[in-house]
Amino acid sequence: MKVDKLQWYFDYPILCDILIVCLGVILTFIFKNQIGQIFDYPSSVELDGFGTLILTVSATLIGFLLTIITGSVTSIKGFSQQVLQDKSEEVIDENEGIPIDTVFDKSLSKEEQFYDSDLYKYVVHVLISSVIELGVLSFGVLVVKFGIIDLSIFVLSYFYLSIFMILSLAVFRSFILFKYYLKVHTPDV
């Protein structure tokens, strides 16, 4: 399973994102002369527009992740009520007072396996980490856009590059988890 290969990244998402971004910024700084020959540094107007775009995408992604989390919590609540109802309908042998169907006679659905395992808590944890990360980044962009911290165009370019990289990593991580979440909740096609 692909999740096993990315296990450490999912266990410590914010730390991994920071390490990847630091590596990316260091490499960009080391090769800035070569990159500068290909790309020009953006103007302050372009950077302001990019900051607005980052805020818009971050807010949209936070809403998307919160929707997934809410849907997951709603699903588990509905699923737990369904399981309680199913258990009340068990057929009991009147002579011995024990259920005729045992746990070994029942096959577990993917939903039962998902919600009864630690995987559910794990998925919600990673999604919540992404929401926190995106919220902090959005706050950082707002601080810069409101002029509370004045940065040079050079530093602002690297700041927005870092935020763009973290945003991309959060989207990547969230979509991988969402893919596995959908795999559990959709019938095999």
Short mmCIF file of C-alpha atoms in Angstrom, two decimals:
data_model
loop_
_atom_site.label_atom_id
_atom_site.label_comp_id
_atom_site.label_asym_id
_atom_site.label_seq_id
_atom_site.Cartn_x
_atom_site.Cartn_y
_atom_site.Cartn_z
CA MET A 1 0.00 0.00 0.00
CA LYS A 2 1.32 3.46 -0.90
CA VAL A 3 0.44 4.91 2.51
CA ASP A 4 3.10 2.70 4.13
CA LYS A 5 5.79 4.34 2.00
CA LEU A 6 4.60 7.78 3.10
CA GLN A 7 3.99 6.79 6.74
CA TRP A 8 6.54 9.15 8.28
CA TYR A 9 5.22 12.02 6.16
CA PHE A 10 1.69 11.36 7.40
CA ASP A 11 2.81 10.93 11.02
CA TYR A 12 4.62 14.28 11.13
CA PRO A 13 3.07 16.34 8.31
CA ILE A 14 3.95 19.83 9.50
CA LEU A 15 7.56 18.94 10.34
CA CYS A 16 8.01 17.21 6.98
CA ASP A 17 6.51 20.18 5.14
CA ILE A 18 8.88 22.57 6.92
CA LEU A 19 11.90 20.38 6.12
CA ILE A 20 10.91 20.03 2.44
CA VAL A 21 10.31 23.77 2.13
CA CYS A 22 13.62 24.62 3.83
CA LEU A 23 15.40 22.31 1.39
CA GLY A 24 13.55 23.90 -1.53
CA VAL A 25 14.33 27.45 -0.40
CA ILE A 26 18.00 26.61 0.21
CA LEU A 27 18.29 25.04 -3.26
CA THR A 28 16.51 28.03 -4.79
CA PHE A 29 18.88 30.39 -2.98
CA ILE A 30 21.97 28.40 -4.03
CA PHE A 31 20.90 28.37 -7.67
CA LYS A 32 19.43 31.88 -7.67
CA ASN A 33 21.81 33.07 -10.39
CA GLN A 34 20.77 30.27 -12.74
CA ILE A 35 17.11 30.78 -11.86
CA GLY A 36 17.51 34.54 -12.24
CA GLN A 37 18.63 34.01 -15.84
CA ILE A 38 15.38 32.19 -16.58
CA PHE A 39 12.93 34.08 -14.36
CA ASP A 40 12.72 37.69 -13.25
CA TYR A 41 11.92 38.64 -9.68
CA PRO A 42 8.30 39.70 -9.46
CA SER A 43 7.29 43.27 -8.81
CA SER A 44 5.57 44.32 -5.58
CA VAL A 45 2.22 44.49 -7.42
CA GLU A 46 2.64 40.94 -8.69
CA LEU A 47 3.59 39.75 -5.21
CA ASP A 48 0.54 41.45 -3.73
CA GLY A 49 -1.67 39.67 -6.27
CA PHE A 50 0.05 36.38 -5.51
CA GLY A 51 -0.55 36.89 -1.79
CA THR A 52 -4.25 37.46 -2.47
CA LEU A 53 -4.35 34.33 -4.60
CA ILE A 54 -2.68 32.30 -1.84
CA LEU A 55 -5.27 33.56 0.67
CA THR A 56 -8.11 32.59 -1.66
CA VAL A 57 -6.76 29.11 -2.33
CA SER A 58 -5.96 28.54 1.37
CA ALA A 59 -9.46 29.55 2.46
CA THR A 60 -11.01 27.29 -0.18
CA LEU A 61 -8.81 24.36 0.80
CA ILE A 62 -9.55 24.87 4.50
CA GLY A 63 -13.27 24.74 3.66
CA PHE A 64 -12.75 21.59 1.61
CA LEU A 65 -10.82 19.86 4.40
CA LEU A 66 -13.36 20.89 7.04
CA THR A 67 -16.10 19.47 4.81
CA ILE A 68 -14.25 16.15 4.60
CA ILE A 69 -13.77 16.10 8.38
CA THR A 70 -17.43 16.96 8.98
CA GLY A 71 -18.58 14.31 6.52
CA SER A 72 -16.35 11.75 8.19
CA VAL A 73 -17.66 12.57 11.67
CA THR A 74 -21.24 12.49 10.39
CA SER A 75 -20.62 9.15 8.69
CA ILE A 76 -19.21 7.56 11.83
CA LYS A 77 -22.15 8.79 13.88
CA GLY A 78 -24.64 7.37 11.38
CA PHE A 79 -22.61 4.19 11.11
CA SER A 80 -22.43 3.69 14.89
CA GLN A 81 -26.22 4.13 15.14
CA GLN A 82 -26.64 1.56 12.36
CA VAL A 83 -24.35 -0.91 14.18
CA LEU A 84 -26.34 -0.44 17.41
CA GLN A 85 -29.56 -1.09 15.54
CA ASP A 86 -28.11 -4.20 13.87
CA LYS A 87 -26.97 -5.58 17.24
CA SER A 88 -30.47 -5.18 18.69
CA GLU A 89 -31.84 -7.32 15.85
CA GLU A 90 -29.56 -10.30 16.62
CA VAL A 91 -31.25 -13.67 16.68
CA ILE A 92 -30.79 -15.37 20.04
CA ASP A 93 -31.09 -19.09 20.62
CA GLU A 94 -33.91 -19.40 23.16
CA ASN A 95 -32.58 -22.64 24.65
CA GLU A 96 -29.13 -21.41 25.52
CA GLY A 97 -29.58 -17.60 25.54
CA ILE A 98 -26.65 -16.88 23.27
CA PRO A 99 -26.65 -15.25 19.84
CA ILE A 100 -26.86 -17.69 16.94
CA ASP A 101 -24.57 -15.54 14.79
CA THR A 102 -21.16 -14.97 16.32
CA VAL A 103 -18.53 -12.45 15.37
CA PHE A 104 -16.79 -15.11 13.31
CA ASP A 105 -19.92 -15.70 11.22
CA LYS A 106 -20.20 -12.06 10.17
CA SER A 107 -18.11 -10.43 7.51
CA LEU A 108 -16.97 -6.91 8.26
CA SER A 109 -17.60 -4.21 5.71
CA LYS A 110 -14.91 -1.73 4.71
CA GLU A 111 -16.70 0.92 6.77
CA GLU A 112 -16.62 -1.26 9.90
CA GLN A 113 -12.95 -1.97 9.37
CA PHE A 114 -12.21 1.72 8.80
CA TYR A 115 -14.17 3.17 11.73
CA ASP A 116 -13.20 0.44 14.18
CA SER A 117 -9.50 0.85 13.47
CA ASP A 118 -7.05 3.60 14.35
CA LEU A 119 -6.97 4.54 10.67
CA TYR A 120 -10.04 6.75 11.10
CA LYS A 121 -8.40 8.77 13.88
CA TYR A 122 -5.21 8.89 11.86
CA VAL A 123 -6.95 10.30 8.76
CA VAL A 124 -8.78 12.93 10.82
CA HIS A 125 -5.51 13.86 12.58
CA VAL A 126 -3.69 14.41 9.30
CA LEU A 127 -6.56 16.45 7.86
CA ILE A 128 -6.77 18.60 11.00
CA SER A 129 -2.99 19.13 10.83
CA SER A 130 -3.43 20.41 7.28
CA VAL A 131 -6.19 22.79 8.38
CA ILE A 132 -3.99 24.16 11.19
CA GLU A 133 -1.02 24.52 8.85
CA LEU A 134 -3.08 26.36 6.25
CA GLY A 135 -4.64 28.60 8.90
CA VAL A 136 -1.23 29.63 10.24
CA LEU A 137 0.02 30.29 6.70
CA SER A 138 -3.04 32.38 5.89
CA PHE A 139 -2.45 34.40 9.03
CA GLY A 140 1.18 34.95 7.98
CA VAL A 141 0.09 36.19 4.57
CA LEU A 142 -2.46 38.51 6.16
CA VAL A 143 0.22 39.96 8.45
CA VAL A 144 2.40 40.70 5.43
CA LYS A 145 -0.48 42.05 3.32
CA PHE A 146 -1.63 44.42 6.06
CA GLY A 147 1.90 45.79 6.33
CA ILE A 148 2.46 44.74 9.93
CA ILE A 149 5.78 43.27 8.84
CA ASP A 150 7.59 45.09 6.05
CA LEU A 151 9.65 42.76 3.85
CA SER A 152 11.87 43.50 0.88
CA ILE A 153 10.79 42.16 -2.50
CA PHE A 154 13.57 39.55 -2.34
CA VAL A 155 12.48 38.23 1.07
CA LEU A 156 8.80 38.49 0.16
CA SER A 157 9.45 36.42 -2.98
CA TYR A 158 10.99 33.64 -0.89
CA PHE A 159 8.23 33.95 1.71
CA TYR A 160 5.51 33.47 -0.90
CA LEU A 161 7.50 30.69 -2.57
CA SER A 162 7.67 28.89 0.78
CA ILE A 163 3.97 29.32 1.39
CA PHE A 164 3.18 28.12 -2.13
CA MET A 165 5.30 25.00 -1.55
CA ILE A 166 3.61 24.26 1.80
CA LEU A 167 0.20 24.82 0.22
CA SER A 168 1.09 22.40 -2.58
CA LEU A 169 2.29 19.78 -0.09
CA ALA A 170 -0.90 20.13 1.98
CA VAL A 171 -3.02 19.68 -1.15
CA PHE A 172 -0.95 16.64 -2.18
CA ARG A 173 -1.26 15.04 1.27
CA SER A 174 -4.97 15.77 1.57
CA PHE A 175 -5.81 14.36 -1.84
CA ILE A 176 -3.87 11.17 -1.16
CA LEU A 177 -5.79 10.66 2.09
CA PHE A 178 -9.07 11.60 0.43
CA LYS A 179 -8.39 9.01 -2.26
CA TYR A 180 -8.00 6.30 0.38
CA TYR A 181 -11.06 7.59 2.24
CA LEU A 182 -13.12 7.32 -0.95
CA LYS A 183 -11.76 3.86 -1.61
CA VAL A 184 -13.31 2.75 1.69
CA HIS A 185 -16.66 4.43 1.11
CA THR A 186 -17.28 3.68 -2.54
CA PRO A 187 -18.20 0.26 -3.84
CA ASP A 188 -15.61 -1.66 -5.77
CA VAL A 189 -16.02 -0.75 -9.40
#
